[in-house]
PDB file of C-alpha atoms in Angstrom:
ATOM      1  CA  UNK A   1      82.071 109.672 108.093  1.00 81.00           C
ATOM      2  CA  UNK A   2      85.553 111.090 108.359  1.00 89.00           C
ATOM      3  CA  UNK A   3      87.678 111.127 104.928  1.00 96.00           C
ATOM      4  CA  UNK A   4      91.000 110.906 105.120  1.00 97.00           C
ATOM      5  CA  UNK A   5      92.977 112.179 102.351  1.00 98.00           C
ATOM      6  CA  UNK A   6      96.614 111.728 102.077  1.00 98.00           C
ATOM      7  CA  UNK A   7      99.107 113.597  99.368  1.00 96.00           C
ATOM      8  CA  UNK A   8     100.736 113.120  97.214  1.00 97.00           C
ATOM      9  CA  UNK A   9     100.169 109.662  96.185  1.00 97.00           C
ATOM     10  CA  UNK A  10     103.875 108.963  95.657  1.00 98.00           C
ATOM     11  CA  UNK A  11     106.418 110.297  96.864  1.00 98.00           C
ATOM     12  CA  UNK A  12     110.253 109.971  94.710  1.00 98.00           C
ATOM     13  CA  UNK A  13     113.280 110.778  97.062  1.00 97.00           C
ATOM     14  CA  UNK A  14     117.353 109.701  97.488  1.00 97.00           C
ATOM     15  CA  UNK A  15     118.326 108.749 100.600  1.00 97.00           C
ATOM     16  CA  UNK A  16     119.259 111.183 103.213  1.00 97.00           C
ATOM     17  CA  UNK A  17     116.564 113.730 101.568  1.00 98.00           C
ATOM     18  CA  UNK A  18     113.494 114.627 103.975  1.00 98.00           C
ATOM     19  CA  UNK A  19     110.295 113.458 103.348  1.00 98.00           C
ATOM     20  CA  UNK A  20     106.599 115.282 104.199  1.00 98.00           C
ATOM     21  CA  UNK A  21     103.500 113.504 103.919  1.00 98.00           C
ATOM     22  CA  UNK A  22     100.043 114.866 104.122  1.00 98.00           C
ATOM     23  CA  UNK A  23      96.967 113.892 105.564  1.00 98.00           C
ATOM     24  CA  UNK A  24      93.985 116.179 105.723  1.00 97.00           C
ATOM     25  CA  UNK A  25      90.507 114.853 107.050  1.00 96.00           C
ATOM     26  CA  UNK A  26      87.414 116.293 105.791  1.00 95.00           C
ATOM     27  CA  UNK A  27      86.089 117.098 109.527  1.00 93.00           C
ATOM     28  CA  UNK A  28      88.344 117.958 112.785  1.00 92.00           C
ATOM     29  CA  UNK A  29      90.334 114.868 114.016  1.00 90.00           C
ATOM     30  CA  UNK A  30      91.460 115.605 117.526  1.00 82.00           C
ATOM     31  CA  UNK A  31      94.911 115.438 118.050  1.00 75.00           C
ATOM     32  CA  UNK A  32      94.875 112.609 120.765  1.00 81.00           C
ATOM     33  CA  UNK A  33      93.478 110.224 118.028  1.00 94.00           C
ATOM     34  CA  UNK A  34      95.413 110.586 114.467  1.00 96.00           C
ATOM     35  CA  UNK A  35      98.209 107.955 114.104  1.00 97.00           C
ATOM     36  CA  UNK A  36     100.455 106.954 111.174  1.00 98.00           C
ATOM     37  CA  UNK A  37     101.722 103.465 110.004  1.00 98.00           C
ATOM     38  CA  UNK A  38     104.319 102.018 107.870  1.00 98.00           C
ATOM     39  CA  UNK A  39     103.764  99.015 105.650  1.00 98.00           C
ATOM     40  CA  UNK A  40     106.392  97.422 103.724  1.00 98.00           C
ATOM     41  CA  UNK A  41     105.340  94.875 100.827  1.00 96.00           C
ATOM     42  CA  UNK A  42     103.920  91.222 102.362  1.00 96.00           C
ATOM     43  CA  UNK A  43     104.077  92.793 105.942  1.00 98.00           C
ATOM     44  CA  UNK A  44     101.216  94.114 108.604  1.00 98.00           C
ATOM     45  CA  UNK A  45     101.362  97.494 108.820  1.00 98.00           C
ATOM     46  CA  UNK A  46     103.081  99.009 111.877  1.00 98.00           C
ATOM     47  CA  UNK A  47     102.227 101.410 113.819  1.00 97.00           C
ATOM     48  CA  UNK A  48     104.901 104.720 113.862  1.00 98.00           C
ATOM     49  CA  UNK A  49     102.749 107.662 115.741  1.00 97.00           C
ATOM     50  CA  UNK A  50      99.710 107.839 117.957  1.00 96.00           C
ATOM     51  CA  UNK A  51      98.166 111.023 118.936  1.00 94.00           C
ATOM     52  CA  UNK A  52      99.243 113.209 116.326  1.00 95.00           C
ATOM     53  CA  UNK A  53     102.579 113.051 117.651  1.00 95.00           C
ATOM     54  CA  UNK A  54     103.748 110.099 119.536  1.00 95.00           C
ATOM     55  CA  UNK A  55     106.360 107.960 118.854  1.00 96.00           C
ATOM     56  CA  UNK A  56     105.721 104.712 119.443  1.00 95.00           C
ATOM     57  CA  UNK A  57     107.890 102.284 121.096  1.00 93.00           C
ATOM     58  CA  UNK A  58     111.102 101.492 119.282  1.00 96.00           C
ATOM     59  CA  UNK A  59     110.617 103.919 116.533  1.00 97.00           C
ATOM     60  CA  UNK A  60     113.599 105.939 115.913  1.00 98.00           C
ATOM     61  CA  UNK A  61     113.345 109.706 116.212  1.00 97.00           C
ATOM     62  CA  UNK A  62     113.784 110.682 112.586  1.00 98.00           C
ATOM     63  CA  UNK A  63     110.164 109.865 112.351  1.00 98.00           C
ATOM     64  CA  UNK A  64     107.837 113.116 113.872  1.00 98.00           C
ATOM     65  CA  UNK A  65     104.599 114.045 113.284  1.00 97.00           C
ATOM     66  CA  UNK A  66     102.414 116.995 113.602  1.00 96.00           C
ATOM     67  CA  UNK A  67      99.660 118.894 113.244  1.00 95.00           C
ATOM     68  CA  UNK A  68      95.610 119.782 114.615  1.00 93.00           C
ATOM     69  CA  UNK A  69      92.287 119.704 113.170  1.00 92.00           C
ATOM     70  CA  UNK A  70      92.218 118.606 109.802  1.00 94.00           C
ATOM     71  CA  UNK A  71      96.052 119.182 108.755  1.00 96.00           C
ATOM     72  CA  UNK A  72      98.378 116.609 109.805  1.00 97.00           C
ATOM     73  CA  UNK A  73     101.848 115.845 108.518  1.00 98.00           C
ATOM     74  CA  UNK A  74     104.450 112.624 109.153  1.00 98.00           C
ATOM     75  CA  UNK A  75     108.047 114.097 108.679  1.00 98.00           C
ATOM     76  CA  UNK A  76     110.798 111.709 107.894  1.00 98.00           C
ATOM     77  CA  UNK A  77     114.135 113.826 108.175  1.00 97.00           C
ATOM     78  CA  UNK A  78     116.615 111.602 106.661  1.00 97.00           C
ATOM     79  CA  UNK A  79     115.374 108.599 104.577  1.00 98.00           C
ATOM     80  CA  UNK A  80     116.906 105.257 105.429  1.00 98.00           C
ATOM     81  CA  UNK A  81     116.869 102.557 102.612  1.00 97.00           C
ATOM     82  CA  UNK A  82     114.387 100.704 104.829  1.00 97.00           C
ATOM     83  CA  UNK A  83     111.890 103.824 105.107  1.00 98.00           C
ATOM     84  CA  UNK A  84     110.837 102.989 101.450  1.00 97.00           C
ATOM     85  CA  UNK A  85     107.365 101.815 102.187  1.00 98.00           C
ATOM     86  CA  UNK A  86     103.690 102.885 102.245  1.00 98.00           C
ATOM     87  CA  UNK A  87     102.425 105.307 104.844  1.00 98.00           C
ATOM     88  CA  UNK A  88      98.911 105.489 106.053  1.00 98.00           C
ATOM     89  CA  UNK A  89      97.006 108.026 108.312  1.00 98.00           C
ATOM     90  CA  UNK A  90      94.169 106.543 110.535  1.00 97.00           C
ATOM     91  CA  UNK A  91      91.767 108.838 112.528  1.00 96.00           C
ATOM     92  CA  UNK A  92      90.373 106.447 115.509  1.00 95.00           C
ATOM     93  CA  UNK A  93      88.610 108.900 117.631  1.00 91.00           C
ATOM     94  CA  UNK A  94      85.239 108.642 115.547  1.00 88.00           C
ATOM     95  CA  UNK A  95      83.140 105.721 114.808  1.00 86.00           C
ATOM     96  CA  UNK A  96      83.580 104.579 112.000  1.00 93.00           C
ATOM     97  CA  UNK A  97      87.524 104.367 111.995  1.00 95.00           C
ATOM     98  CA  UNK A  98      89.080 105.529 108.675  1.00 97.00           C
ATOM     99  CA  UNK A  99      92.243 104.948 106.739  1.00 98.00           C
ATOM    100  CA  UNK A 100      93.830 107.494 104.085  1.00 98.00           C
ATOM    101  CA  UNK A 101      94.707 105.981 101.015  1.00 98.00           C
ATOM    102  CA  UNK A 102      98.226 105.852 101.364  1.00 98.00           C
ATOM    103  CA  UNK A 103     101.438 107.865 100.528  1.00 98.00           C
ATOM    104  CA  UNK A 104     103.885 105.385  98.603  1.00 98.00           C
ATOM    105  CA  UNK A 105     107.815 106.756  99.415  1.00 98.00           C
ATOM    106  CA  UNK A 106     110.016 105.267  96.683  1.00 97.00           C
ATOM    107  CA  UNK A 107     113.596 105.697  95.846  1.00 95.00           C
ATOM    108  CA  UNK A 108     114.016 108.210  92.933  1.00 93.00           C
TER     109      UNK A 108
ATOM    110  CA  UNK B   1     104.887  89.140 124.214  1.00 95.00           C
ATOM    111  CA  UNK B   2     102.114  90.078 122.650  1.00 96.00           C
ATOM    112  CA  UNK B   3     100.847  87.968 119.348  1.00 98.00           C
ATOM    113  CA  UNK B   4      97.927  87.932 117.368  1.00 98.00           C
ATOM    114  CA  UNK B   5      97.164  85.610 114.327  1.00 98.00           C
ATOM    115  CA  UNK B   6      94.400  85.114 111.947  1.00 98.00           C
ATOM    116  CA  UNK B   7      93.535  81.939 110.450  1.00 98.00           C
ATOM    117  CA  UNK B   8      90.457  80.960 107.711  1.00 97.00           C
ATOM    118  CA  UNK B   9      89.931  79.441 104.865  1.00 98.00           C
ATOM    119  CA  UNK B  10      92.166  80.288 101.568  1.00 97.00           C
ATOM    120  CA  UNK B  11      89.509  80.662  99.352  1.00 98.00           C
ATOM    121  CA  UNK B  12      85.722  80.800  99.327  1.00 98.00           C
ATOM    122  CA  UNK B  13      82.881  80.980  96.771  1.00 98.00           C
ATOM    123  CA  UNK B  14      80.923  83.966  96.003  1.00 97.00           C
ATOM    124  CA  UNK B  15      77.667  83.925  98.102  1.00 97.00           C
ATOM    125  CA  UNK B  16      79.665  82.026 100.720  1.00 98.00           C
ATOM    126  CA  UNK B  17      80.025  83.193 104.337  1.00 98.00           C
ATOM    127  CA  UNK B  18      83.865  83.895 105.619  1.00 98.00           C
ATOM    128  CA  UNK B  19      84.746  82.975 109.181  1.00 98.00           C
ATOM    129  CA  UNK B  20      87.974  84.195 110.473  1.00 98.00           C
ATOM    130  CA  UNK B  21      89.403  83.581 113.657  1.00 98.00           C
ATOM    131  CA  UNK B  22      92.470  85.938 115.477  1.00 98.00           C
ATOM    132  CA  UNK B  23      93.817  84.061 118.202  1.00 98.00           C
ATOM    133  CA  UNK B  24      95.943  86.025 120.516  1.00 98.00           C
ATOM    134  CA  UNK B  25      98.585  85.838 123.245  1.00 97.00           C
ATOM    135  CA  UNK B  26      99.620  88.270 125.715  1.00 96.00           C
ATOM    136  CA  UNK B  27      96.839  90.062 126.893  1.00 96.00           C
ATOM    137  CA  UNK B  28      93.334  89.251 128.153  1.00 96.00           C
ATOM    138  CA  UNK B  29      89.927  90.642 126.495  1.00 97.00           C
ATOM    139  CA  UNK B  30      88.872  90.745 130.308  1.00 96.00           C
ATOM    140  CA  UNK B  31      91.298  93.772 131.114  1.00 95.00           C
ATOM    141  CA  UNK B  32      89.513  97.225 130.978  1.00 95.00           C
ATOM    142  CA  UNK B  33      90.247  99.328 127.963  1.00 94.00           C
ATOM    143  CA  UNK B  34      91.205  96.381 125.590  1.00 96.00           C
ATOM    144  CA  UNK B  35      89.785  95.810 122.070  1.00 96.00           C
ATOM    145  CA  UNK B  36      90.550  93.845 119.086  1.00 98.00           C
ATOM    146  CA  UNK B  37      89.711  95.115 115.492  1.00 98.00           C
ATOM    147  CA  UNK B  38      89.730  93.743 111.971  1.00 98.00           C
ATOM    148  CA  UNK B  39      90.919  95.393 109.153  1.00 98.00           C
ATOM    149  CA  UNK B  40      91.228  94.315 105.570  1.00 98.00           C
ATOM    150  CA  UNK B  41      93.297  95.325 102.256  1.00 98.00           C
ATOM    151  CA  UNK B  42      92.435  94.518  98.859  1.00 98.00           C
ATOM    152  CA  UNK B  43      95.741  93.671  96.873  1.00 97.00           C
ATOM    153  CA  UNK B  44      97.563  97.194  96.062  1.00 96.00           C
ATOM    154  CA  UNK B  45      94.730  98.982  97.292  1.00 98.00           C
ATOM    155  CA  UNK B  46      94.506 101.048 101.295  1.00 98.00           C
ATOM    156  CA  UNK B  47      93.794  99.534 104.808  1.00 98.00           C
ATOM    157  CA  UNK B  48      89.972  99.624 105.489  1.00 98.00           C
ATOM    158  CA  UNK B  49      89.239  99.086 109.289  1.00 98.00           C
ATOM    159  CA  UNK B  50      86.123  95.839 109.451  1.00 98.00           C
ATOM    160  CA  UNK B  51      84.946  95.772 113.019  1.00 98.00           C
ATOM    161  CA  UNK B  52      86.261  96.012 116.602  1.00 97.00           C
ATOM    162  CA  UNK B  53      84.832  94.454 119.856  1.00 97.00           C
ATOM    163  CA  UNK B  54      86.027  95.096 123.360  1.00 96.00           C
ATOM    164  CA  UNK B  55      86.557  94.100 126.637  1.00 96.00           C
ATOM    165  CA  UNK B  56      83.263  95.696 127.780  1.00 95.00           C
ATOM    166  CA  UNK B  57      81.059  93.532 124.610  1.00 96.00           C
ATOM    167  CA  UNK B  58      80.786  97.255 123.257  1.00 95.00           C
ATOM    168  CA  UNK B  59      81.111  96.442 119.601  1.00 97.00           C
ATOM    169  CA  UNK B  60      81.267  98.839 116.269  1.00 96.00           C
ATOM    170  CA  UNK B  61      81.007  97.751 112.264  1.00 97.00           C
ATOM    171  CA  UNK B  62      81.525  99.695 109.626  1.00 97.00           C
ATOM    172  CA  UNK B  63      78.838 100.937 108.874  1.00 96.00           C
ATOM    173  CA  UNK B  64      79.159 100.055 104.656  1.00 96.00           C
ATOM    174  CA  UNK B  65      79.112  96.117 106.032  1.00 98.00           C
ATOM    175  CA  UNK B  66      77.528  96.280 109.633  1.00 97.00           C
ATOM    176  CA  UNK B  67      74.906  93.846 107.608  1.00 98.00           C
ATOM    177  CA  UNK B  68      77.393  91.439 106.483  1.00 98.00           C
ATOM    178  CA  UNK B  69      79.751  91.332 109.840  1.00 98.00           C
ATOM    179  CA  UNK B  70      79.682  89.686 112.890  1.00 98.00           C
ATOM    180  CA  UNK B  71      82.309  90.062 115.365  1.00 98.00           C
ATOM    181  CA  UNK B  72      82.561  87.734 118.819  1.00 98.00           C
ATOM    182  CA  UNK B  73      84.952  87.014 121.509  1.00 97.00           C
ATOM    183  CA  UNK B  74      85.972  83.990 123.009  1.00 97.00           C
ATOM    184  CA  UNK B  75      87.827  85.042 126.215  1.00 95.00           C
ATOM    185  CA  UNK B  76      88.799  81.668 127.733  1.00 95.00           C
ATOM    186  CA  UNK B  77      90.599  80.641 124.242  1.00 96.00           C
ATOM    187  CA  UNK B  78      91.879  84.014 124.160  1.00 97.00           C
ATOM    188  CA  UNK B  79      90.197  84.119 120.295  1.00 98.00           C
ATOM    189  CA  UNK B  80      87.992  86.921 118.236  1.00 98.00           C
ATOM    190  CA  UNK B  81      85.906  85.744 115.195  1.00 98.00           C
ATOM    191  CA  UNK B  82      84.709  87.498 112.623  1.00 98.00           C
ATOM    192  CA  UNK B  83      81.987  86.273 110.062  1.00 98.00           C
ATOM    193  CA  UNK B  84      81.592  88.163 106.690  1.00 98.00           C
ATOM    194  CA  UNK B  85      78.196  86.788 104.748  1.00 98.00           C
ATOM    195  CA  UNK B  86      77.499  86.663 101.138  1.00 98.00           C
ATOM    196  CA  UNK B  87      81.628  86.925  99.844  1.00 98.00           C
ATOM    197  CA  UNK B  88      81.943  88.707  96.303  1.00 98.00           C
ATOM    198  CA  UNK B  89      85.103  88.680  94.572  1.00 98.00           C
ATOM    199  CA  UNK B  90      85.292  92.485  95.602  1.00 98.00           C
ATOM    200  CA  UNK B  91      85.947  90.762  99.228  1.00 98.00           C
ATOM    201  CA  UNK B  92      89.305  89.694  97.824  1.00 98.00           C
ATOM    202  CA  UNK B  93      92.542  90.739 100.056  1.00 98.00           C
ATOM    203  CA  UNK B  94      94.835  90.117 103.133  1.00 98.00           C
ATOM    204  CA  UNK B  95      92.795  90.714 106.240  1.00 98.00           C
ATOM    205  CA  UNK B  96      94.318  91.778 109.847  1.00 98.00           C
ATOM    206  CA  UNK B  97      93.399  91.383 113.046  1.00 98.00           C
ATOM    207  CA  UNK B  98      94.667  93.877 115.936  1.00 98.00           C
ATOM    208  CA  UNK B  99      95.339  95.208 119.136  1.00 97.00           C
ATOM    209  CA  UNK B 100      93.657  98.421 120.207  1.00 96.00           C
ATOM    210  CA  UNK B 101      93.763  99.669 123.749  1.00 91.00           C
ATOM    211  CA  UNK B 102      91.755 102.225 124.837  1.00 87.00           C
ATOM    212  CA  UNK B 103      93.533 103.885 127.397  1.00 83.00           C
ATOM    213  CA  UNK B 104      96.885 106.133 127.776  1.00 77.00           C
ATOM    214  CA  UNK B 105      98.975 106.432 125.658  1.00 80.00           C
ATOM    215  CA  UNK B 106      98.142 105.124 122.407  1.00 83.00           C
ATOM    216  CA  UNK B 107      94.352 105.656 122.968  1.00 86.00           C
ATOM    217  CA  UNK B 108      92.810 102.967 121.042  1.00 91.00           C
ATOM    218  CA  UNK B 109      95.066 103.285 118.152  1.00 95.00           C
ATOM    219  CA  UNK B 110      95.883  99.797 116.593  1.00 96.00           C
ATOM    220  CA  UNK B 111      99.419  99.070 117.791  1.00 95.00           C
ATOM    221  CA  UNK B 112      99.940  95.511 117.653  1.00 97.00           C
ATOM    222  CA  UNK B 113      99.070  93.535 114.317  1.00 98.00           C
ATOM    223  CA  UNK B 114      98.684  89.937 113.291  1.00 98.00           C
ATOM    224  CA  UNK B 115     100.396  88.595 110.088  1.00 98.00           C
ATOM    225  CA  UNK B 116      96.945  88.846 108.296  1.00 98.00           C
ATOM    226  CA  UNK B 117      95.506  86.023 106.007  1.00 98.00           C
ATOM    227  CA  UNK B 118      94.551  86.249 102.412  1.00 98.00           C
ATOM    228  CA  UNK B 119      91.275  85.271 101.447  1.00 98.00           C
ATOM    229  CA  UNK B 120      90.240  84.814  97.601  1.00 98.00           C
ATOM    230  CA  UNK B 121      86.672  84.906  96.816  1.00 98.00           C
ATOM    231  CA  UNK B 122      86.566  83.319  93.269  1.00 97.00           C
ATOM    232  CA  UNK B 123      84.152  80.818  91.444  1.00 96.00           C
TER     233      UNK B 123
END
């Protein structure tokens, strides 16, 4: 089974500062299948990037991600007061799907 | 549009069995490439992905509850059920149902969620 393991566990920032979240996976994810969501307390999670990469729709382009194999990273270049939320990496190219545990951003 | 909702019951008793049912609007579980999944979230704890079924009946569990989970489709009332047997208390969180296409661009990735419904398992 694929582990996903996301750092650091919290993440304290002002707004305007850059954030860089980790997810590593204990085997090779390919690129076309890593995506990262955004949850917000008492909402679904929503999905920011598909394929490593991707933007998806309506998701402004301060959010980027990267990465290959088992090193993947969501940037956030300029924090918005509504970017304070939980981030999760999901590999979905390998049955069984897996989550990381989450990356909490909070305002320092 | 596309919208998905789970409903089920509020609480349950441990040994119980949990049926949950996403009802969805917007796209067909007839099209090729098109799959709904269930994921679930404990409170303050991470996402953990259920079960998905798709278009094709080609259906996956994970694999820590494949013995406890049943997932079906209803495609005439555009619904997907899930049934969970033998609730603990551990069962305890918000669970999801969502969209998951497989096919350009997002790949399968689960882009489209429902509201999600907590369930309590408690005696």
């Amino acid at each position: 089974e694929f582990v996903l393991t996301q750092s650091p566990g919290t993440l304290s920032l002002s707004p305007g500062e850059r954030a860089t979240l980790s997810c590593r996976a204990s085997q090779s994810v390919s690129s076309s299948y890593l995506a990262w969501y955004q949850q917000k307390p008492g909402q679904a999670p929503r999905l920011l990037i598909y394929g490593a990469s991707a933007r998806a729709t309506g998701i402004p382009d301060r959010f980027s991600g990267s990465g290959s194999g088992t090193d993947f990273t969501l940037t956030i270049s300029r924090l918005e007061p509504e970017d304070f939320a939980v981030y999760y990496c999901h590999q979905y190219g390998n049955s069984p799907r897996t989550f990381g545990q989450g990356t909490k951003v909070e305002i320092k | 549009q596309i919208t998905l909702k789970e409903s089920g019951p509020a609480l349950l008793k441990p040994t119980q069995t949990l049926t949950l049912t996403c009802t969805f609007s917007g796209f067909s579980l007839t099209t090729s490439g098109v799959g709904v999944g269930w994921i679930r979230q404990p409170p303050g704890k991470a996402l953990e992905w259920l079960a998905l079924i798709y278009w094709n009946d080609d259906i996956r569990y994970s694999p820590s509850l494949q013995s406890r989970l049943t997932i079906t489709k209803d495609t005439s009332e555009n619904q997907v059920v899930l049934t969970m047997s033998n609730m603990d208390p551990v069962d305890t969180g918000t669970y999801y149902c969502a969209l998951a296409i497989k096919a350009a661009p997002v790949l399968g990735a689960f882009d489209i969620w429902g509201q999600g419904t907590m369930v309590t398992v408690s005696s």
